[in-house]
mmCIF file of C-alpha atoms and ligand atoms in Angstrom:
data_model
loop_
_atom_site.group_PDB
_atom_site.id
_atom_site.type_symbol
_atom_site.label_atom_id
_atom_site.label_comp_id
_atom_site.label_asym_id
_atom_site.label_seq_id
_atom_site.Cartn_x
_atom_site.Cartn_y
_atom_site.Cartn_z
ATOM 1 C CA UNK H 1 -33.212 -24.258 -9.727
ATOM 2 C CA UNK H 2 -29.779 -23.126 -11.378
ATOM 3 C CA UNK H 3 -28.627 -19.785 -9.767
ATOM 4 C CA UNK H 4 -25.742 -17.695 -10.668
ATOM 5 C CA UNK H 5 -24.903 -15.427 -7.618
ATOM 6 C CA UNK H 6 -22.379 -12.628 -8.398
ATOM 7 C CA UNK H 7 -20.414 -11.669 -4.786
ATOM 8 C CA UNK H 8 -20.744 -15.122 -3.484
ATOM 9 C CA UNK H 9 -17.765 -14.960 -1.555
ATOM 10 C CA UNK H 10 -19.026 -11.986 0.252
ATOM 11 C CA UNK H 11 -20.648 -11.842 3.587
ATOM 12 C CA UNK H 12 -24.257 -11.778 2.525
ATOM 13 C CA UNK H 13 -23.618 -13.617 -0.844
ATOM 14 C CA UNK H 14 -22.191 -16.171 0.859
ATOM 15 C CA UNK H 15 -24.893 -16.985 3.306
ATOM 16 C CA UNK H 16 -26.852 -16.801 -0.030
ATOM 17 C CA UNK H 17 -25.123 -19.689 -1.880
ATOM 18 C CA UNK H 18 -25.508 -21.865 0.935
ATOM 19 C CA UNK H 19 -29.352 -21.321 1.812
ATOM 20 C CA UNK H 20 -29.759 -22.071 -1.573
ATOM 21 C CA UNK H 21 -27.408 -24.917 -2.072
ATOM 22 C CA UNK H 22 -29.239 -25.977 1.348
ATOM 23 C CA UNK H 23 -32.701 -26.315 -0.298
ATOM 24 C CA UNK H 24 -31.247 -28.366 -3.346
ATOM 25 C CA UNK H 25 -30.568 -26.004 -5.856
ATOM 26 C CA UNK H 26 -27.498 -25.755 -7.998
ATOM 27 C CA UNK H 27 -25.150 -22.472 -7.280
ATOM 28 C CA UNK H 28 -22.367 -20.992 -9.492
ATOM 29 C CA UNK H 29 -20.473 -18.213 -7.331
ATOM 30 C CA UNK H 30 -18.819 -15.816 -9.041
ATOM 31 C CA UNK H 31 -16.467 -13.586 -7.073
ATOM 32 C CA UNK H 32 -12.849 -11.297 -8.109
ATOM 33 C CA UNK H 33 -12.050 -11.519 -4.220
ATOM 34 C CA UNK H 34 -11.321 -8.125 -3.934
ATOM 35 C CA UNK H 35 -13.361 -7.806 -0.884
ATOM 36 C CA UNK H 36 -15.132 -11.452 -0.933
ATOM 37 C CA UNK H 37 -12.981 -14.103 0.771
ATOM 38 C CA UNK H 38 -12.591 -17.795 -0.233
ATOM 39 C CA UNK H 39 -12.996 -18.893 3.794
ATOM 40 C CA UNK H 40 -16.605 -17.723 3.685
ATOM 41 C CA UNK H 41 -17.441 -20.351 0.997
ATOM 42 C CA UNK H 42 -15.521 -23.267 3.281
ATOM 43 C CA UNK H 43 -18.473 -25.092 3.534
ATOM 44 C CA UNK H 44 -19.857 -24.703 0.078
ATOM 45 C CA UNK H 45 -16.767 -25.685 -1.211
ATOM 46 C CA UNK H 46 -16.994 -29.512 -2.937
ATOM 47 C CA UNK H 47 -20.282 -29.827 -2.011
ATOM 48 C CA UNK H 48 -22.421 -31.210 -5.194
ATOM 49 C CA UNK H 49 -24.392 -28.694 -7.182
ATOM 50 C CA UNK H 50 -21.332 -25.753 -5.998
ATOM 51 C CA UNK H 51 -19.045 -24.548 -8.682
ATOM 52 C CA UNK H 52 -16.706 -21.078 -7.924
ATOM 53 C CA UNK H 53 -15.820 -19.320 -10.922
ATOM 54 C CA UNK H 54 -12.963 -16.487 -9.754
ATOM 55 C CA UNK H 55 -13.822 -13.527 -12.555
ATOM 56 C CA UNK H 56 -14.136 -9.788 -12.145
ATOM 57 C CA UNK H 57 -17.834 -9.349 -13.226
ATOM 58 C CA UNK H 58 -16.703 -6.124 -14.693
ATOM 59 C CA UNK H 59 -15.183 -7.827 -17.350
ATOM 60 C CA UNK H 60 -17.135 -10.211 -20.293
ATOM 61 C CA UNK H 61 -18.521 -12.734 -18.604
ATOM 62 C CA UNK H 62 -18.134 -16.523 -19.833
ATOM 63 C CA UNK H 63 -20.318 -18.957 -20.744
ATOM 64 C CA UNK H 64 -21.724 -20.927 -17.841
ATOM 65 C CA UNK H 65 -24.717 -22.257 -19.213
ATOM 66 C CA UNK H 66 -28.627 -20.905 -18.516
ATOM 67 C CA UNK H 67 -29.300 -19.924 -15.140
ATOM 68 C CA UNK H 68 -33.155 -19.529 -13.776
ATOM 69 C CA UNK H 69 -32.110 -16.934 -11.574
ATOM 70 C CA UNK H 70 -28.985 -14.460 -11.449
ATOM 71 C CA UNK H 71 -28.654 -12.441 -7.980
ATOM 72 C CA UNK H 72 -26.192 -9.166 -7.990
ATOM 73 C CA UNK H 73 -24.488 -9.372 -4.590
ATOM 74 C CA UNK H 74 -20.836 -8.233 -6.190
ATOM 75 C CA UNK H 75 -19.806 -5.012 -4.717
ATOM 76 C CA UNK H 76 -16.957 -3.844 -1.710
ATOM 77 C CA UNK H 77 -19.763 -2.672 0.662
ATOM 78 C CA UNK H 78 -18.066 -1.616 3.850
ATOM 79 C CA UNK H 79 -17.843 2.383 4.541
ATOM 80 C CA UNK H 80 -13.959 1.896 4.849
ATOM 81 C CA UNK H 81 -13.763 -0.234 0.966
ATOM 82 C CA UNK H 82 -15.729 3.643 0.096
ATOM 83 C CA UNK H 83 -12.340 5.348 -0.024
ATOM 84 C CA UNK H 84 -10.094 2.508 -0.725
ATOM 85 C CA UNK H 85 -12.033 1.422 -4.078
ATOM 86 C CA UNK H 86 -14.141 4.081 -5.012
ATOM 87 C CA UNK H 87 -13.910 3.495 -8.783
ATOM 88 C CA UNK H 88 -13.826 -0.208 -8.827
ATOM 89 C CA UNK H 89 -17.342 0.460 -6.321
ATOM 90 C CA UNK H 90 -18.414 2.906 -9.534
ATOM 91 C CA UNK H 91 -17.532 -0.333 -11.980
ATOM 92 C CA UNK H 92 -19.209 -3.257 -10.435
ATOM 93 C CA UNK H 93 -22.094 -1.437 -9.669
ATOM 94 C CA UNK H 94 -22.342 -0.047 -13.502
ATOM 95 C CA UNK H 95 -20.587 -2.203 -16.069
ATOM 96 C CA UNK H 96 -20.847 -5.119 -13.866
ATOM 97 C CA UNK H 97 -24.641 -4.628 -13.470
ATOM 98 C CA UNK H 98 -25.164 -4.240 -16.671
ATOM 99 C CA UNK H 99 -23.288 -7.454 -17.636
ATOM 100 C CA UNK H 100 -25.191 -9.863 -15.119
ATOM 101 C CA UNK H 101 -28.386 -8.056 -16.371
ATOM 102 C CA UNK H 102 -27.849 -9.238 -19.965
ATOM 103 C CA UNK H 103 -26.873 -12.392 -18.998
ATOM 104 C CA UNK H 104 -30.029 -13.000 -17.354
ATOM 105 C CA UNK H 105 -32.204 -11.670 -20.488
ATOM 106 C CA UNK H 106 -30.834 -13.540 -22.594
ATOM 107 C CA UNK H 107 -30.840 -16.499 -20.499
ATOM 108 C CA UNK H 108 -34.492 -15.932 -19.356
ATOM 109 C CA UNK H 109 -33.629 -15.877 -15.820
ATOM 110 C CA UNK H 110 -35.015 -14.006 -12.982
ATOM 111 C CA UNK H 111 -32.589 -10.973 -11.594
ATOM 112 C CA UNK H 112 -32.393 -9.802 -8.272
ATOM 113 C CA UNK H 113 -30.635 -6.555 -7.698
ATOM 114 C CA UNK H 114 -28.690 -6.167 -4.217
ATOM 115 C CA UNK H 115 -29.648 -2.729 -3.676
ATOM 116 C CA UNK H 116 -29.455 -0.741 -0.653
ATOM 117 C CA UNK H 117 -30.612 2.106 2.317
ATOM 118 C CA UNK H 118 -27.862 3.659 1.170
ATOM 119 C CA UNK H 119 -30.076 4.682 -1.801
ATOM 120 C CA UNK H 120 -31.827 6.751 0.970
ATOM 121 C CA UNK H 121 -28.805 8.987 1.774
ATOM 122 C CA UNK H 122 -28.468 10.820 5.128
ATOM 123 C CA UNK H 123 -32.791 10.451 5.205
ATOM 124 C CA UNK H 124 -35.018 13.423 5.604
ATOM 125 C CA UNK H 125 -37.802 10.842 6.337
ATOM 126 C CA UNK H 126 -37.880 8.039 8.907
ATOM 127 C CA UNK H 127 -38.144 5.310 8.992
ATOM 128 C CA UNK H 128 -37.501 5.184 5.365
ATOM 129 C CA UNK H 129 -40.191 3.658 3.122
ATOM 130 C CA UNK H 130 -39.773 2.661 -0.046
ATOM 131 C CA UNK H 131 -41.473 5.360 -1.969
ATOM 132 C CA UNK H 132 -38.655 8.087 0.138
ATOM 133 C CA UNK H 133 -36.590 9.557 -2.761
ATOM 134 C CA UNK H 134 -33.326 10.067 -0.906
ATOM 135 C CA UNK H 135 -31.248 12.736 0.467
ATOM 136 C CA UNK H 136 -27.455 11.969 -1.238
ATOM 137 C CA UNK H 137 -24.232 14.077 -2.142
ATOM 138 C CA UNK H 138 -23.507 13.249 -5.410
ATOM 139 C CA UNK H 139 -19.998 14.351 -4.877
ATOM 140 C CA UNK H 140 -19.240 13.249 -1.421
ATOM 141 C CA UNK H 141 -17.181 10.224 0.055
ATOM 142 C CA UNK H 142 -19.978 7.866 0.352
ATOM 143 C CA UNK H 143 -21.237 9.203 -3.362
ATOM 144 C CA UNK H 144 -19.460 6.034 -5.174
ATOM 145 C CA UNK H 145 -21.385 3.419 -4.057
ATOM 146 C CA UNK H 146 -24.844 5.153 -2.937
ATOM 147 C CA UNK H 147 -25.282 6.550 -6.944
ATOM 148 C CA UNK H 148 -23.838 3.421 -8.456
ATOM 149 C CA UNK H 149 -26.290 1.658 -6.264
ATOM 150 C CA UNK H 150 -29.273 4.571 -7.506
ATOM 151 C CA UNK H 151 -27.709 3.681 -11.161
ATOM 152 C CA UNK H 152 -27.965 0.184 -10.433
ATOM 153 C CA UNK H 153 -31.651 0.509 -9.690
ATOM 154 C CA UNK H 154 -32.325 2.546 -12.567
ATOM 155 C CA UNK H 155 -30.245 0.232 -14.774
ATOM 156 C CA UNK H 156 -32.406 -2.971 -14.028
ATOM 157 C CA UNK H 157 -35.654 -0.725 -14.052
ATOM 158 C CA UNK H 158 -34.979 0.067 -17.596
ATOM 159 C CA UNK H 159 -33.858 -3.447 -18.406
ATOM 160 C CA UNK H 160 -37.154 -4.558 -17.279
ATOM 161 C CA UNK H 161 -39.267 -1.628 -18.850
ATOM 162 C CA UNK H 162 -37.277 -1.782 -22.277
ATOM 163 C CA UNK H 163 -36.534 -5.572 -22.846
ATOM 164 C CA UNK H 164 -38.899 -7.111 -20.076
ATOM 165 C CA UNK H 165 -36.305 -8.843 -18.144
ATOM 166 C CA UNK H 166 -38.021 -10.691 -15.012
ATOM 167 C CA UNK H 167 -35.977 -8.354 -12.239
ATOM 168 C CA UNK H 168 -36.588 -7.435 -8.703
ATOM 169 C CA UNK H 169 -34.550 -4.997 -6.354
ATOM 170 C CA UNK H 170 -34.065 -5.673 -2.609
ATOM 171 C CA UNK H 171 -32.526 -2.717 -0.405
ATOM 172 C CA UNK H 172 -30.340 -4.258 1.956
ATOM 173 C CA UNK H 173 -30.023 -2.320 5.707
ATOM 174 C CA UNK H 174 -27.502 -2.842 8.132
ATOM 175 C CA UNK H 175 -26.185 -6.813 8.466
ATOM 176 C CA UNK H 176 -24.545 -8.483 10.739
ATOM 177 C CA UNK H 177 -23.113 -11.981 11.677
ATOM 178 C CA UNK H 178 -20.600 -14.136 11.005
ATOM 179 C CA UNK H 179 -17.891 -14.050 8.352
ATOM 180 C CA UNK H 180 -17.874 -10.148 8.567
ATOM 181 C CA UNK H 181 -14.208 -9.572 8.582
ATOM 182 C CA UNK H 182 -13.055 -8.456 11.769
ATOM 183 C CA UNK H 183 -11.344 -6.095 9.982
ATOM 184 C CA UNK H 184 -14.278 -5.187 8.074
ATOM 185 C CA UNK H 185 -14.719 -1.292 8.865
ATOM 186 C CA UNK H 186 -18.625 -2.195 9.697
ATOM 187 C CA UNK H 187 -19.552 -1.141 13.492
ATOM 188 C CA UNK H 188 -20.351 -4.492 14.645
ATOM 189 C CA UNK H 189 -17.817 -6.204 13.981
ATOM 190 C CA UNK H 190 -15.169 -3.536 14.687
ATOM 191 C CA UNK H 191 -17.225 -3.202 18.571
ATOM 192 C CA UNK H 192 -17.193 -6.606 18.986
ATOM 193 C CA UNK H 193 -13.480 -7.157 18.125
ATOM 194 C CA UNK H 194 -12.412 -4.823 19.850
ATOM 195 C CA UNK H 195 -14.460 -6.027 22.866
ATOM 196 C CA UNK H 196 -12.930 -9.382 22.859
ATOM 197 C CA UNK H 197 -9.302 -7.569 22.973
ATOM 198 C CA UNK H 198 -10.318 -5.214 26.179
ATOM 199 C CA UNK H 199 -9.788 -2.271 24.437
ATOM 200 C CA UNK H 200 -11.927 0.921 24.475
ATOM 201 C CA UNK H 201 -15.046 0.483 21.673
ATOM 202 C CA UNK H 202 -14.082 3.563 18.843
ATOM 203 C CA UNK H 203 -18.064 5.379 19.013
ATOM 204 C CA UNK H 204 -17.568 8.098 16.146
ATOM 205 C CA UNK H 205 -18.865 11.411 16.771
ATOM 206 C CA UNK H 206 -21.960 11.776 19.400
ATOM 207 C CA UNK H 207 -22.707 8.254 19.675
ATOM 208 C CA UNK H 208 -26.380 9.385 19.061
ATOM 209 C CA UNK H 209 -26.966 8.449 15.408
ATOM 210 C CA UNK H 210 -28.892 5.122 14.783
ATOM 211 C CA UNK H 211 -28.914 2.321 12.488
ATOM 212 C CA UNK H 212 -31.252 -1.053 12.533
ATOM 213 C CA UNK H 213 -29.330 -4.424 12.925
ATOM 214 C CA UNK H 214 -30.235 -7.493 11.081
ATOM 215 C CA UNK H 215 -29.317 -10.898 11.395
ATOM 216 C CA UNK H 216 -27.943 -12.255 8.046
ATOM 217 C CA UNK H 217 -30.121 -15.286 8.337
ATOM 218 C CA UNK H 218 -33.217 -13.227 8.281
ATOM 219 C CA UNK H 219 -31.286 -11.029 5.264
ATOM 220 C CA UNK H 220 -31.069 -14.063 3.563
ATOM 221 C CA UNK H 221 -34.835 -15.475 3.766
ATOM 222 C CA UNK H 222 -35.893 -12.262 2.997
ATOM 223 C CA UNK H 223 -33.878 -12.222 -0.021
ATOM 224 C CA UNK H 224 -34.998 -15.525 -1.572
ATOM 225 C CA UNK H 225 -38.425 -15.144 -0.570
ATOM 226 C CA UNK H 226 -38.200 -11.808 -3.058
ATOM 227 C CA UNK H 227 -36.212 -14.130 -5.395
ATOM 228 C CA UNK H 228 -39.194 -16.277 -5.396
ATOM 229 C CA UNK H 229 -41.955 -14.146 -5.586
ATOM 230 C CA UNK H 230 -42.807 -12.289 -8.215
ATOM 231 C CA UNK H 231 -42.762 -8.923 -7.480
ATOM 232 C CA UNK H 232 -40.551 -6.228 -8.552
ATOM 233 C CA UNK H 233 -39.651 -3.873 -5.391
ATOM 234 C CA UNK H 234 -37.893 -2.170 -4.665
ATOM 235 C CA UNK H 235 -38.338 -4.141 -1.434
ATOM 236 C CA UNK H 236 -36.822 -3.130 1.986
ATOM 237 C CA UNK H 237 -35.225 -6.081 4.085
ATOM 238 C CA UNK H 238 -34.112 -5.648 7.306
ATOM 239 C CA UNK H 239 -34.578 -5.425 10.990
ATOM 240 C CA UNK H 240 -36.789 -2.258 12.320
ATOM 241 C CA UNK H 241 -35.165 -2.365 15.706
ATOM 242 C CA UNK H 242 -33.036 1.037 15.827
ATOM 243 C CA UNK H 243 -30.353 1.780 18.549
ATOM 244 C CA UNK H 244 -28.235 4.702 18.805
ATOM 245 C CA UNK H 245 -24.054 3.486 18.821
ATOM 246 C CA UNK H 246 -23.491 4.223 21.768
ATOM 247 C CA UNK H 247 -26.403 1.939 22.493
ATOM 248 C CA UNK H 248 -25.010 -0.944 20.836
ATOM 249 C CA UNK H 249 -21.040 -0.558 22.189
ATOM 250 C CA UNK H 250 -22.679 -0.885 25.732
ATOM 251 C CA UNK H 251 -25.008 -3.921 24.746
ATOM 252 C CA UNK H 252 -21.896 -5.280 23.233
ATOM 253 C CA UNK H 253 -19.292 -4.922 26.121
ATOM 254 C CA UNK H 254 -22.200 -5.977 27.987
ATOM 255 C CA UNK H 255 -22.922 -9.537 25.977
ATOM 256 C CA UNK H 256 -18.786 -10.336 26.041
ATOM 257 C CA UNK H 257 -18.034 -9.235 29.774
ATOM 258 C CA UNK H 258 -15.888 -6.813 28.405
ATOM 259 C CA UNK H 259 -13.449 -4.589 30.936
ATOM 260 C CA UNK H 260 -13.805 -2.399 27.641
ATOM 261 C CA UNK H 261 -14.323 1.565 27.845
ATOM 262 C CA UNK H 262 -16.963 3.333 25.187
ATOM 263 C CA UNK H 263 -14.657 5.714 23.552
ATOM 264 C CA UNK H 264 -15.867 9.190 21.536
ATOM 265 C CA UNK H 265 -13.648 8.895 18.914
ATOM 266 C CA UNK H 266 -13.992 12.862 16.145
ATOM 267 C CA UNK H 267 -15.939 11.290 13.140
ATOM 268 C CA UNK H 268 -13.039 10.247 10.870
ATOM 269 C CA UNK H 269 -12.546 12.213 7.211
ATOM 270 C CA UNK H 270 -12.828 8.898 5.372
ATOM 271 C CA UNK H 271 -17.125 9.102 6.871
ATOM 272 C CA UNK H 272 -17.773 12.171 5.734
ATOM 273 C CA UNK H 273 -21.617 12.323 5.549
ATOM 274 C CA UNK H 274 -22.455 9.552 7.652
ATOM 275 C CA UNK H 275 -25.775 9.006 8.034
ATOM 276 C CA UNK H 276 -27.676 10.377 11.509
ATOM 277 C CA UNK H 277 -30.663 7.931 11.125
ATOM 278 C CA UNK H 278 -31.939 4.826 9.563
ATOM 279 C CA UNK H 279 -34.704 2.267 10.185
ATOM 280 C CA UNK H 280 -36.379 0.224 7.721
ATOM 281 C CA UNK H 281 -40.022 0.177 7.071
ATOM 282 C CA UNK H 282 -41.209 -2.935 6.078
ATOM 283 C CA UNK H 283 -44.429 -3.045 6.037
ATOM 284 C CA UNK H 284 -44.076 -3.602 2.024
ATOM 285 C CA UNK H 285 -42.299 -7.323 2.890
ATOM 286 C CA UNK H 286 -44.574 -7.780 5.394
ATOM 287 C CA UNK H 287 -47.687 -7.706 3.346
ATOM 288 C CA UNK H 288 -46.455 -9.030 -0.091
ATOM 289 C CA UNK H 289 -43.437 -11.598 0.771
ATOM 290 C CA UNK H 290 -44.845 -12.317 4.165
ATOM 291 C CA UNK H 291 -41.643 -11.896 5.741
ATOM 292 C CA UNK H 292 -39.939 -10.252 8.782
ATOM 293 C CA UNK H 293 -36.870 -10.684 10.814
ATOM 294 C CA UNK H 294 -37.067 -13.238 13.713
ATOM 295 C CA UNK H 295 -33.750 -12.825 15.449
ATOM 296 C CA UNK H 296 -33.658 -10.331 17.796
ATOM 297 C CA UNK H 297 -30.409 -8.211 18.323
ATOM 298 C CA UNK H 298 -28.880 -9.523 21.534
ATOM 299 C CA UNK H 299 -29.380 -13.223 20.004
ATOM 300 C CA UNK H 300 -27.379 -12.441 16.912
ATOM 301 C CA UNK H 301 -24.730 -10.693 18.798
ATOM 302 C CA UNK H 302 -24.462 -13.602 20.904
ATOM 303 C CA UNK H 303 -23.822 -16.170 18.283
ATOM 304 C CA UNK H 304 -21.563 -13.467 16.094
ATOM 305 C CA UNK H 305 -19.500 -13.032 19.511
ATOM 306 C CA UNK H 306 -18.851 -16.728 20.002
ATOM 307 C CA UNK H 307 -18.052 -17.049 16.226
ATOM 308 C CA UNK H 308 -15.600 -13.818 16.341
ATOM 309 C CA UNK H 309 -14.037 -16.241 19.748
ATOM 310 C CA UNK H 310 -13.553 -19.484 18.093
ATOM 311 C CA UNK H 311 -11.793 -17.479 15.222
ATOM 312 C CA UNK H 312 -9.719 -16.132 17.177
ATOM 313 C CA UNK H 313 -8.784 -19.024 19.333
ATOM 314 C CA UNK H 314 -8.053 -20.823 16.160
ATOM 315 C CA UNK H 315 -5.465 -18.482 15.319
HETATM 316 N N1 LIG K 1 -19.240 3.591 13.652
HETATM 317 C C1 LIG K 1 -18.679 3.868 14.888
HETATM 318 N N2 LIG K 1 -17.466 3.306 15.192
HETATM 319 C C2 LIG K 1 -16.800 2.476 14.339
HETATM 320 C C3 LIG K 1 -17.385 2.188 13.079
HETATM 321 C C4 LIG K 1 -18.610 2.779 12.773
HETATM 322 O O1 LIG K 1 -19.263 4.608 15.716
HETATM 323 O O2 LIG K 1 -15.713 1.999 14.692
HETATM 324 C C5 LIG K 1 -20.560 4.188 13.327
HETATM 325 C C6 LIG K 1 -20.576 4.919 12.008
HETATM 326 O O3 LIG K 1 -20.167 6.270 12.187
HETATM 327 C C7 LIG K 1 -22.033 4.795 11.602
HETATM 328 C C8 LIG K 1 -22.477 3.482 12.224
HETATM 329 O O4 LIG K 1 -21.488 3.146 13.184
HETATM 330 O O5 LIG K 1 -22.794 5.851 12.171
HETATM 331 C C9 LIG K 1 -22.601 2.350 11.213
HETATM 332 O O6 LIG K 1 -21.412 2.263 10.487
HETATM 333 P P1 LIG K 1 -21.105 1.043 9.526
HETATM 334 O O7 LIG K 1 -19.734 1.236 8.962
HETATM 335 O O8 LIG K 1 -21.334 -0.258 10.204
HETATM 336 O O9 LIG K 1 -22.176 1.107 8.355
HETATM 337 P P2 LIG K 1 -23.018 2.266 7.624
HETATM 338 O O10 LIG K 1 -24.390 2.129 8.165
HETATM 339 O O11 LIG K 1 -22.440 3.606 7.927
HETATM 340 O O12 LIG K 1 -22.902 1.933 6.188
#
C-alpha cells in the first residue's frame, strides 16, 4: 500500500508512519512543523519506502503521485497550541481537510479523518458513545479546534455522501507515550516531567475531573485496523480506564520515586472550559474492528518514564 499521512511528524502521526512503514508499505509524511517535530521521524528517516515532504497542508498541495490511502493527522492538538494557534487550528482543520479530501477522490484512495472526543465537548453523557451529540461553546477557548474538528467530520461526511469518497472518521481520546514533547502542555507528560525534576506535579483545579489514558501503540492499531476495514465511523479509539488527575499525579510520582508534592494549582485562563469527564465507549471497535487497548496504564507510564529519562540524560 502507498499512504500519504498528513501530521506525520506529530506524536500520533508519527507512530503512524512507522507501523505502517513496519508492515511494508510505502509512507509519504507530510508535515509544516509547526507543532510536528523532525526527531519523531528519526527512525523513519532513510529508511526505503519513507519520503518527508515539509508543506503546510493548508496550502495547494503538490503532486506526489496516487496514494491508496490518505490519513488526516495534521493539526496542533495540545490544549496549550489552543491559544497559541487558534486560527492556524481553524485552517488545517478546514482548508487543509478539504485539500487532503480531494486529493484522495481524485486519487481513489481511502481517507481517514483524525477526529476527536473533543467533538463531545464538556459531555452531558458518559462514557461518551458515538451516537452522543456533544456539549461545546462555540465561542470559547477550546472552540477552535473542537468545531474545526465537528467541521472536519461534517466536511468528509459530505465528501463521502456527495462525491462517494471511500472515508472513515476515528475520534481520538487521550494519548500518551513517547515523543510527546515534554513541553507539550498535555498532563502526562507535563506530570511526568516534572516528576523526574522533584518538583511539585501542577493538578489544575479540584483534581477530580477524569480523562481515559491510552497507549499510542494501541492508538495506532486501532487506527489502521479502521484504515483497513471498511467501515465509516465515526469510530471511538481509546482506552476506557478513567482516573481522576489527582489520581494519575500520585500513580506517577509513585512509578518514578518521586520526592514530588501534588500541587492544586487555580485552573489557568488559557483552559477555560475544560472538560470534567471523559471515557470512551468502545463497544463500536470492539464489535466491528475487533479491537481494544492492551496496555494497561501503569505499563505505558513505565516505558514513557524511562523514555522521558534517557532524553534527558542525553541532554
Ligand atoms: N491538567 C492538569 N495539570 C496540567 C495539565 C493538565 O491538571 O499541568 C489537567 C487538565 O486540566 C485536564 C486534564 O489534565 O483536566 C487533561 O489535560 P490535557 O491537556 O492532557 O488534555 P485534554 O484532555 O484537556 O485535551
Amino acid at each position: 500500500m502507498r499512504a500519504l499521512v498528513a501530521g506525520g511528524g506529530g506524536f500520533i502521526g508519527s507512530h503512524l508512519v512507522d507501523l505502517l512503514l513496519g508492515r511494508g508499505d510505502e509512507v509519504v509524511a507530510i508535515d509544516s512543523f509547526v507543532t510536528g517535530r523532525r526527531s519523531n521521524l528519526s527512525s523513519a528517516i532513510g529508511r526505503t519506502g519513507f519520503h518527508l515532504v515539509e508543506h503546510d497542508v493548508t496550502d495547494p498541495i503538490p503532486d506526489l503521485g496516487d496514494f491508496d490511502a490518505v490519513l488526516n493527522l495534521a493539526s496542533p492538538a495540545s490544549p496549550d497550541d489552543f491559544a497559541r494557534f487558534p486560527l492556524e487550528i481553524l485552517l488545517v482543520g478546514s482548508t487543509g481537510t478539504r485539500r487532503l479530501l480531494d486529493l484522495a477522490g481524485d486519487r481513489g484512495s481511502r481517507f481517514l479523518q483524525a477526529s476527536t472526543s473533543e467533538v463531545y465537548g464538556d459531555p452531558l453523557s458518559h462514557p461518551q458513545g458515538e451516537d452522543y451529540l456533544g456539549n461545546v461553546d462555540p465561542v470559547g477557548l477550546r472552540s477552535c479546534y473542537d468545531e474545526a474538528k465537528r467541521f472536519g467530520e461534517a466536511m468528509v461526511s459530505a465528501h463521502r455522501r456527495v462525491l462517494g469518497t471511500d472515508t472513515t472518521i476515528a475520534r481520538i481520546f487521550n494519548t500518551y507515550g513517547e515523543r510527546m514533547a515534554p513541553a507539550d502542555g498535555r498532563v502526562v507528560a507535563t506530570f511526568i516531567e516534572q516528576a523526574l525534576r522533584g518538583e511539585p506535579l501542577s493538578v489544575y483545579g479540584s483534581g477530580n475531573q477524569t480523562r481515559s489514558f491510552c497507549y499510542v501503540s494501541d492508538q495506532v492499531s486501532g487506527l489502521v485496523a479502521l484504515l483497513d476495514s471498511d467501515v465509516s465511523g465515526p469510530v471511538n479509539i481509546g482506552n476506557p480506564t478513567e482516573i481522576t488527575m489527582r489520581g494519575l499525579a500520585e500513580t506517577i510520582i509513585d512509578l518514578t520515586d518521586s520526592v514530588s508534592t501534588v500541587a492544586t494549582v487555580p485552573l489557568p485562563p488559557e483552559r477555560e472550559g475544560d472538560p470534567s469527564r471523559r471515557c470512551p465507549d468502545i463497544s463500536l471497535a470492539r464489535a466491528v474492528l475487533g479491537w481494544e487497548p492492551v496496555v494497561g496504564l501503569r505499563d505505558g507510564l513505565l516505558v514513557m518514564i524511562d523514555h522521558f529519562r534517557s532524553v534527558e540524560l542525553s541532554g
